[in-house]
Backbone as a chain_set.jsonl record, in Angstrom:
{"seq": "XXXXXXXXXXXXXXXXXXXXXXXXXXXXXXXXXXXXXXXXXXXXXXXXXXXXXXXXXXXXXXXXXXXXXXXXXXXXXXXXXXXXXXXXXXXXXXXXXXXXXXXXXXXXXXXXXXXXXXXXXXXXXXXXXXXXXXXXXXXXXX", "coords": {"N": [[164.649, 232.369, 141.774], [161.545, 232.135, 142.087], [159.633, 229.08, 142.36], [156.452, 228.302, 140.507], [153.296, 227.256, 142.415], [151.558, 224.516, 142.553], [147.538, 224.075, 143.047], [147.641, 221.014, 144.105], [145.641, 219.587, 145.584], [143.373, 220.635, 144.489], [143.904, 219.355, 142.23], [144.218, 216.532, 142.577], [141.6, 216.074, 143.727], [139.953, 216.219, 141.418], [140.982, 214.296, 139.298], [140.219, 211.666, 141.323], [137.469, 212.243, 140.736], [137.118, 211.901, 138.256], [137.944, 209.384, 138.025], [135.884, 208.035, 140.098], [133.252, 208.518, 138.755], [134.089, 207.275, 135.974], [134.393, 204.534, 136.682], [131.453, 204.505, 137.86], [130.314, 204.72, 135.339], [130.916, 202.64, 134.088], [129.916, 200.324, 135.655], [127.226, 200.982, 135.503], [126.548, 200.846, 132.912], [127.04, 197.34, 132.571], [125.373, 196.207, 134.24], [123.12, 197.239, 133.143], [123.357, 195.767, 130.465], [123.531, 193.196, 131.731], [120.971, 193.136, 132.624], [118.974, 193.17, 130.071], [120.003, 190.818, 129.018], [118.824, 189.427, 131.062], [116.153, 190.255, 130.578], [115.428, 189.521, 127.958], [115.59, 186.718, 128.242], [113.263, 186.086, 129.245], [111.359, 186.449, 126.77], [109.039, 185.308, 124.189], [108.698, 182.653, 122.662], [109.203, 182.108, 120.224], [110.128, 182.924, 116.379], [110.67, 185.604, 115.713], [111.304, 186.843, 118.491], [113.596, 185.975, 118.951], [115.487, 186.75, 117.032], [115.658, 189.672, 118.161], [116.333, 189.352, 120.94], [119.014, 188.286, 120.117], [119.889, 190.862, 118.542], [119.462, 192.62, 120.616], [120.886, 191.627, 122.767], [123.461, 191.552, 121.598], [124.101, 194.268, 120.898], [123.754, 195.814, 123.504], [125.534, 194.324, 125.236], [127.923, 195.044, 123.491], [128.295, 197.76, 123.861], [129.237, 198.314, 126.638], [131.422, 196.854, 126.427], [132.712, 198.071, 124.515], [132.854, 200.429, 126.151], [134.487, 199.926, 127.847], [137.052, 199.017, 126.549], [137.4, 201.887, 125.594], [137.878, 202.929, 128.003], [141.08, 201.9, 127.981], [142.242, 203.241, 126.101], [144.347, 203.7, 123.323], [144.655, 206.292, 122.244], [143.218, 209.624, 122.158], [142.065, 210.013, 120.179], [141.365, 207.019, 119.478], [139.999, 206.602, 121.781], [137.56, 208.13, 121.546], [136.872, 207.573, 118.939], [135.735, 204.76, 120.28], [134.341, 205.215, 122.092], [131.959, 206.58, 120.496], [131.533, 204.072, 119.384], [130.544, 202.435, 121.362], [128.012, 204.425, 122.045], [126.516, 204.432, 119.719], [125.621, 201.581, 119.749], [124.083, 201.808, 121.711], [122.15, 203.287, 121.048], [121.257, 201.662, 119.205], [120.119, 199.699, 121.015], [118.497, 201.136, 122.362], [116.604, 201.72, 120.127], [115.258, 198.816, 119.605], [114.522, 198.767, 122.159], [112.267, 200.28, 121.711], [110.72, 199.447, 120.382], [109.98, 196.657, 120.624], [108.558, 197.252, 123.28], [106.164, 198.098, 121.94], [104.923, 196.493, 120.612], [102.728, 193.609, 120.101], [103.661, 191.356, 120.312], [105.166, 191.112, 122.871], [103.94, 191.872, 124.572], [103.521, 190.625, 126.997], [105.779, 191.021, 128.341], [107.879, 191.984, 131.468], [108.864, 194.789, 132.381], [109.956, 196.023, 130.746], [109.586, 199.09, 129.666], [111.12, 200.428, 131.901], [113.523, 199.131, 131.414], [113.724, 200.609, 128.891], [113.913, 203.05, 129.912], [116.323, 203.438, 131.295], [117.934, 203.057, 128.952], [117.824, 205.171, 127.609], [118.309, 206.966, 129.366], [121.149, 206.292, 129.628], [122.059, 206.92, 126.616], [121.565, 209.772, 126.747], [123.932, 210.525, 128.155], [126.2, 209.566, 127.391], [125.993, 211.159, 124.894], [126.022, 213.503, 125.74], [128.694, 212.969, 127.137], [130.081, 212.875, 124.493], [129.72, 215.776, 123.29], [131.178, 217.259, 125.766], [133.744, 216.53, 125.073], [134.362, 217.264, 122.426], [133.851, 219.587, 122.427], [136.401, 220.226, 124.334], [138.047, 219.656, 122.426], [137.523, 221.524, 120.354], [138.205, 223.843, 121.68], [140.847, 223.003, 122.191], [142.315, 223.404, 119.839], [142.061, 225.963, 118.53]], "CA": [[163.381, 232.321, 141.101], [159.772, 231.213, 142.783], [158.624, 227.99, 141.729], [154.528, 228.291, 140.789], [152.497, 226.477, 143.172], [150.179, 224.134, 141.636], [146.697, 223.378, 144.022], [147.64, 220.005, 143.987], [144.164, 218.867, 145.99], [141.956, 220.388, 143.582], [144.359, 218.271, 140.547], [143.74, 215.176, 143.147], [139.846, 215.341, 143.812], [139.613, 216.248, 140.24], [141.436, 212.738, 139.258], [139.507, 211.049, 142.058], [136.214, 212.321, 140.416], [136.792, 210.927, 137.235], [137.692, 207.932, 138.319], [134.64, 207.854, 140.142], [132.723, 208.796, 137.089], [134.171, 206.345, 135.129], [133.569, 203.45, 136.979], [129.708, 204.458, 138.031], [129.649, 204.266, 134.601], [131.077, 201.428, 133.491], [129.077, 199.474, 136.66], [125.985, 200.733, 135.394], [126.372, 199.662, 131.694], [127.61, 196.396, 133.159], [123.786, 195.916, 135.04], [122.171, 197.354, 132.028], [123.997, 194.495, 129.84], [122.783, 191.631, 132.726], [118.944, 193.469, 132.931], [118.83, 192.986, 128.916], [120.071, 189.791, 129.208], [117.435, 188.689, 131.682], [114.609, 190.713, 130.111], [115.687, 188.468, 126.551], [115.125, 185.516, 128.595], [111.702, 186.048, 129.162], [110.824, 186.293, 125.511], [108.258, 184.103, 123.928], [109.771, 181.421, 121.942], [108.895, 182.829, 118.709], [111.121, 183.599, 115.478], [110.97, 187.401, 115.661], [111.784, 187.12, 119.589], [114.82, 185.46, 118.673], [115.77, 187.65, 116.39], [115.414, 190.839, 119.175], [117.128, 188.588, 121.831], [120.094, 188.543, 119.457], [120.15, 192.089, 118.835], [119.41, 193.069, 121.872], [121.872, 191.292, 123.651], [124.647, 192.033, 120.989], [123.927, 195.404, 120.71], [123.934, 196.257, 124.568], [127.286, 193.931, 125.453], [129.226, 195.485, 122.837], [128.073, 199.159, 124.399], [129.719, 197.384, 128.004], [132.738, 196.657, 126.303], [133.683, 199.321, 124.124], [133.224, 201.472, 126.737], [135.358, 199.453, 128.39], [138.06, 199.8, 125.9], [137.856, 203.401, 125.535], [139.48, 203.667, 129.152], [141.797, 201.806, 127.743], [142.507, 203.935, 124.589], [145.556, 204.124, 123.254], [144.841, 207.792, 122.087], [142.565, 210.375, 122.488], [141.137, 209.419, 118.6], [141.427, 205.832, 119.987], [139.153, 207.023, 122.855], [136.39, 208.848, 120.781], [136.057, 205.855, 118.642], [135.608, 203.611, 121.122], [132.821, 206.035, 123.07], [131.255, 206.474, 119.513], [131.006, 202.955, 119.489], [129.115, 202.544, 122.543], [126.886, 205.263, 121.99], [125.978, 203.593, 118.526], [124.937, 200.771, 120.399], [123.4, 202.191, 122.911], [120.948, 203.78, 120.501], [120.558, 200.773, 118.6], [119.726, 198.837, 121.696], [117.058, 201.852, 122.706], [115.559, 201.704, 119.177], [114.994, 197.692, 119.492], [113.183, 198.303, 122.965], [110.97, 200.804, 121.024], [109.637, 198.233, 118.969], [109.454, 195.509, 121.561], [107.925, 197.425, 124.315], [105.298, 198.517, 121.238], [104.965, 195.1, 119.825], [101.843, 192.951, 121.276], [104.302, 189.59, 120.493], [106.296, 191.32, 123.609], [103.12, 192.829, 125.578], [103.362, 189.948, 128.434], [106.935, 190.474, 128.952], [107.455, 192.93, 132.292], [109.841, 195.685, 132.978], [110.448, 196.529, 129.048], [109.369, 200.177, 129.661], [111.767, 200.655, 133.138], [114.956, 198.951, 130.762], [113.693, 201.105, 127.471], [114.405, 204.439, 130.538], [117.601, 203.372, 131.294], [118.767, 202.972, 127.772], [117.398, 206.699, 127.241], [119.59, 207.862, 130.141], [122.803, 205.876, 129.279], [122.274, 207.486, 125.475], [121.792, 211.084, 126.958], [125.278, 210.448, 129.006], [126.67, 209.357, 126.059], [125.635, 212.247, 124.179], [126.609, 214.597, 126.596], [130.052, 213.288, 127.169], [130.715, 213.578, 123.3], [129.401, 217.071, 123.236], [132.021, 217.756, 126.216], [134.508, 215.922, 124.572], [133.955, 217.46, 121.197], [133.962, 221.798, 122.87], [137.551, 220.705, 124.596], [138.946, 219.796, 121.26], [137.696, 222.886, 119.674], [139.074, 224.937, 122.743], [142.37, 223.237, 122.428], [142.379, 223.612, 118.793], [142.265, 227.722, 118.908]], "C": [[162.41, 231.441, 141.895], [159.295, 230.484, 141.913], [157.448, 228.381, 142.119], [154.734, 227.179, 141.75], [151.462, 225.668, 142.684], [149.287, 224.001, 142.932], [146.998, 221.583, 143.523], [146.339, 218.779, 144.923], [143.428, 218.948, 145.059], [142.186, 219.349, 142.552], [143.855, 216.916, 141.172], [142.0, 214.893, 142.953], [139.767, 215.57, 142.229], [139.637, 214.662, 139.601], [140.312, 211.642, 140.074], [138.264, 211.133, 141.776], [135.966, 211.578, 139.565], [136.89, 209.736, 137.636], [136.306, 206.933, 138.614], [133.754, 207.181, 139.132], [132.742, 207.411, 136.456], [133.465, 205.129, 135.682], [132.229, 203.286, 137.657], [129.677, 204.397, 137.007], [129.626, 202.838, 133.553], [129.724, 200.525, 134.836], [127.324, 199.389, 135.903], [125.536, 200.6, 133.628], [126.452, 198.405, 131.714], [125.997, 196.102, 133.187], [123.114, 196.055, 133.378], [122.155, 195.904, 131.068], [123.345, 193.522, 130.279], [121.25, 191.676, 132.634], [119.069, 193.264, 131.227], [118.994, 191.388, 128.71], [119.19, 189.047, 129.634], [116.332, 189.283, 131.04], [114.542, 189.603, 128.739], [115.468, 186.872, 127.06], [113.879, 185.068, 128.771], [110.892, 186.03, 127.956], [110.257, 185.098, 125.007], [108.717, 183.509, 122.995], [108.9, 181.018, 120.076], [109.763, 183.269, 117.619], [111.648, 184.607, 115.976], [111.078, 187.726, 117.237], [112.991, 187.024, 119.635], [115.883, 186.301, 118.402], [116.446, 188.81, 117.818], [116.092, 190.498, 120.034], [118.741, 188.802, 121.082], [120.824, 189.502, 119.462], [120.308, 192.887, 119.905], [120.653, 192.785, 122.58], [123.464, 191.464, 122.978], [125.031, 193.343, 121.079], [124.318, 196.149, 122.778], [125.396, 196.016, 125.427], [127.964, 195.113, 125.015], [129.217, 197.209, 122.974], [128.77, 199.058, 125.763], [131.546, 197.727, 127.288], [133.294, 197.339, 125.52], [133.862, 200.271, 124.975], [134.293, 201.136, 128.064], [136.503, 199.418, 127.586], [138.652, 200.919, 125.736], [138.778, 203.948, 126.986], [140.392, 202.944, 129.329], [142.693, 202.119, 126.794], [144.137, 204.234, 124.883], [146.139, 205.71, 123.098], [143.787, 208.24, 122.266], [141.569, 210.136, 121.196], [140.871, 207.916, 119.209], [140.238, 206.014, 120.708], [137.655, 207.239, 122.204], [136.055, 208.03, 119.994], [135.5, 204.972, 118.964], [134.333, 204.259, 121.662], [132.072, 206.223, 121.564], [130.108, 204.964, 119.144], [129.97, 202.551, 120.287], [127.648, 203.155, 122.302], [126.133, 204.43, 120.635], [125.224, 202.314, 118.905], [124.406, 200.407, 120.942], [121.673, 202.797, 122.306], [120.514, 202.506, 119.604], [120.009, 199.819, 119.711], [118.056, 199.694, 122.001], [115.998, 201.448, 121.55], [114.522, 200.112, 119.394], [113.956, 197.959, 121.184], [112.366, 199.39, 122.828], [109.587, 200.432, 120.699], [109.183, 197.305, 119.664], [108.562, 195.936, 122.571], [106.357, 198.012, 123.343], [104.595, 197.275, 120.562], [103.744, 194.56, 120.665], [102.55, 191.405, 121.369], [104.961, 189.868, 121.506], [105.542, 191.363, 124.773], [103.061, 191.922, 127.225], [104.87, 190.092, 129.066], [107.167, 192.032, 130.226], [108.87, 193.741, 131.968], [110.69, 196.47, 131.754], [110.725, 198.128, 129.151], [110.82, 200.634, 131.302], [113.198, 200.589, 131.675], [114.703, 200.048, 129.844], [114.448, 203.338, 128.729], [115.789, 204.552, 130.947], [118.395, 203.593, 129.918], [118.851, 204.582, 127.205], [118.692, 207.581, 128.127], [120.736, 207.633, 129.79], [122.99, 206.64, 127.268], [122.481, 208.742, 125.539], [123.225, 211.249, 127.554], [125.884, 210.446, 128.165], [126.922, 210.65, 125.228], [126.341, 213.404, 124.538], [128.233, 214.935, 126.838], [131.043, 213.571, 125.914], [130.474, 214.865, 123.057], [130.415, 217.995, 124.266], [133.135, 217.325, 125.479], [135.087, 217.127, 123.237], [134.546, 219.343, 121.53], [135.466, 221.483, 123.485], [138.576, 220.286, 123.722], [139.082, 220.922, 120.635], [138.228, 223.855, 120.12], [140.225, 224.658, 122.208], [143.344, 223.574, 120.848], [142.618, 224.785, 117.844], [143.674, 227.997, 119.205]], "O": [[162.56, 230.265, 142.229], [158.682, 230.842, 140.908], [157.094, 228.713, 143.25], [155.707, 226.452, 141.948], [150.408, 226.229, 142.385], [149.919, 223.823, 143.974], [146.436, 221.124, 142.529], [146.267, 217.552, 144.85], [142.809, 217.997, 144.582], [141.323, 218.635, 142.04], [143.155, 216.178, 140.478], [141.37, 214.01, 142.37], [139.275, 214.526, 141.8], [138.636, 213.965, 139.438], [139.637, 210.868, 139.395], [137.564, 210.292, 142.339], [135.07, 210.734, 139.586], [135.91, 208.991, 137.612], [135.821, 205.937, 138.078], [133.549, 206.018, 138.786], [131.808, 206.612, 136.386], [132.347, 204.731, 135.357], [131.835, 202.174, 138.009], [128.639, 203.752, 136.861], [128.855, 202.301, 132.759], [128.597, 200.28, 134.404], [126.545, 198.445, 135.769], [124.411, 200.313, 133.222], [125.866, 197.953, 130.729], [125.436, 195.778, 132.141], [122.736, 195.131, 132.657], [121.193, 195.143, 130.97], [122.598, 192.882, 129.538], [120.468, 190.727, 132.582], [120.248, 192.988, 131.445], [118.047, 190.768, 128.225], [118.69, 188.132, 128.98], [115.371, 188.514, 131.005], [113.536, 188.905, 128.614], [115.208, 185.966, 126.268], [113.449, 183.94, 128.529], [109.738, 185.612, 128.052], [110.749, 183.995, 125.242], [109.394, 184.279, 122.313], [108.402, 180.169, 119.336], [110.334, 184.294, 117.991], [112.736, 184.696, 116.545], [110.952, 188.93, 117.462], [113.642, 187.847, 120.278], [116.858, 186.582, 119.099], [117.566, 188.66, 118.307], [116.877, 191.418, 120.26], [119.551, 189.532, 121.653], [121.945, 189.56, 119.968], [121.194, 193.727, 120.061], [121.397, 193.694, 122.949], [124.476, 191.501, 123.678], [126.204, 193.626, 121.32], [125.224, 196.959, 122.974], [126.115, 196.833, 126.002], [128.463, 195.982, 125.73], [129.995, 197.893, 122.309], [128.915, 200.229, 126.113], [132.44, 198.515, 127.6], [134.519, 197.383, 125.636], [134.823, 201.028, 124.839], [134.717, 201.885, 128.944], [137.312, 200.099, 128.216], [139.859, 201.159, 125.7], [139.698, 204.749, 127.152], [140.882, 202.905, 130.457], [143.737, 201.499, 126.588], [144.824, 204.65, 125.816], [147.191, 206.247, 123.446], [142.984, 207.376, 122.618], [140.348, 210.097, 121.35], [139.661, 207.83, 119.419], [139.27, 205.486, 120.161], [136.73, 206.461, 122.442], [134.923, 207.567, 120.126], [134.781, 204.296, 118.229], [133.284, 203.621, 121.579], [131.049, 205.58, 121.799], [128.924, 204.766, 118.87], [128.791, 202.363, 119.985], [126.545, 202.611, 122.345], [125.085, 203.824, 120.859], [124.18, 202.062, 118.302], [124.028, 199.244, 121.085], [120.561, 202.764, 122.833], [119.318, 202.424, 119.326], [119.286, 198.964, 119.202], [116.928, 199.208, 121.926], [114.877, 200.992, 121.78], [113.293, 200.172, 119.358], [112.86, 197.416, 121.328], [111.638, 199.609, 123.797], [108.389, 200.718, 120.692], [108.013, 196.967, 119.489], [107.701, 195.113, 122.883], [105.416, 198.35, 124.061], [103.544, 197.471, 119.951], [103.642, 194.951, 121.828], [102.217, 190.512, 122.147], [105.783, 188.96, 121.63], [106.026, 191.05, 125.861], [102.683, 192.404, 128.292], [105.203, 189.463, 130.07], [106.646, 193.093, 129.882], [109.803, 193.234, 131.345], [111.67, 197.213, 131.803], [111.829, 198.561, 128.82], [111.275, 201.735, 130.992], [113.692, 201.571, 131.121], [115.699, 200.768, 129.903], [115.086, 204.309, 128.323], [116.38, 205.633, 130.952], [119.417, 204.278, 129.884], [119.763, 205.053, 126.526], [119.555, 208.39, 127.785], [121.502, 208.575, 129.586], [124.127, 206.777, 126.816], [123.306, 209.242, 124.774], [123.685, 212.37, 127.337], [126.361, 211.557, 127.931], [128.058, 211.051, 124.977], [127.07, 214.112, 123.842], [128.882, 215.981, 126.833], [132.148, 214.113, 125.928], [131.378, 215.241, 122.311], [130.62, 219.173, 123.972], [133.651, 218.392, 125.147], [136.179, 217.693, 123.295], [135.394, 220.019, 120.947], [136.158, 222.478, 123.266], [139.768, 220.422, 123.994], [140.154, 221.438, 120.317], [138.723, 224.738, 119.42], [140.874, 225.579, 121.712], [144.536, 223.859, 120.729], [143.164, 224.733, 116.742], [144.033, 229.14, 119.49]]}, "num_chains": 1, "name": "protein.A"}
């Protein structure tokens, strides 16, 4: 009997992509995290900056580090929780530089509108990879 043949390059670069993947995206939640950080430093030393600083900087971390958990998931539900998480945080961080980059208690602070485009992209990624996520459950589910 003939053993199949698997392509065992394409299974490699495949592997080697995600990997990739993954860690361009952990790196560039990572930055996002530090640029939030420093943009919250610049805030005028006001209650309701405080406040936003808080959020802000809670809200964007804990989008860093769940998604840093999730590629450590114990399961595949484990996983999707964990990227849920993120994404949840990711949109609550966008909403907060909505308001701040709209705000005139914010209007001297620079680069609000640049971070508020990043947060847009890292939410569409987000989005996207639960929407793949989501079609190869229902495939495998058939």
């Amino acid at each position: 009997m003939k053993q199949k043949q698997y392509p065992t390059d394409v299974l490699i670069d495949s592997c080697v992509e995600d990997v990739k993947s993954r860690y361009q995206t952990e790196e560039r939640l990572v930055k996002f995290s530090v640029s939030i950080l420093d943009f919250c430093h610049d805030f005028p030393q006001i209650h309701i900056a405080e406040y936003f600083a808080d959020q802000l900087s809670r809200a964007s971390v804990s989008a860093s580090l769940n998604y840093g958990e999730a590629q450590a998931a114990e399961s595949t539900k484990d996983f999707i929780h964990k990227m849920k998480i993120s994404l949840k945080e990711l949109r609550e961080t966008l909403i907060c530089l909505k308001i701040i980059n709209r705000s005139k208690y914010f209007s001297q602070i620079k680069d609000g509108q640049i971070i508020q485009k990043e947060a847009e992209e890292l939410v569409a990624i987000f989005v996207a990879s639960m929407r793949t996520i989501h079609a190869k459950q229902n495939k495998t589910s058939k």
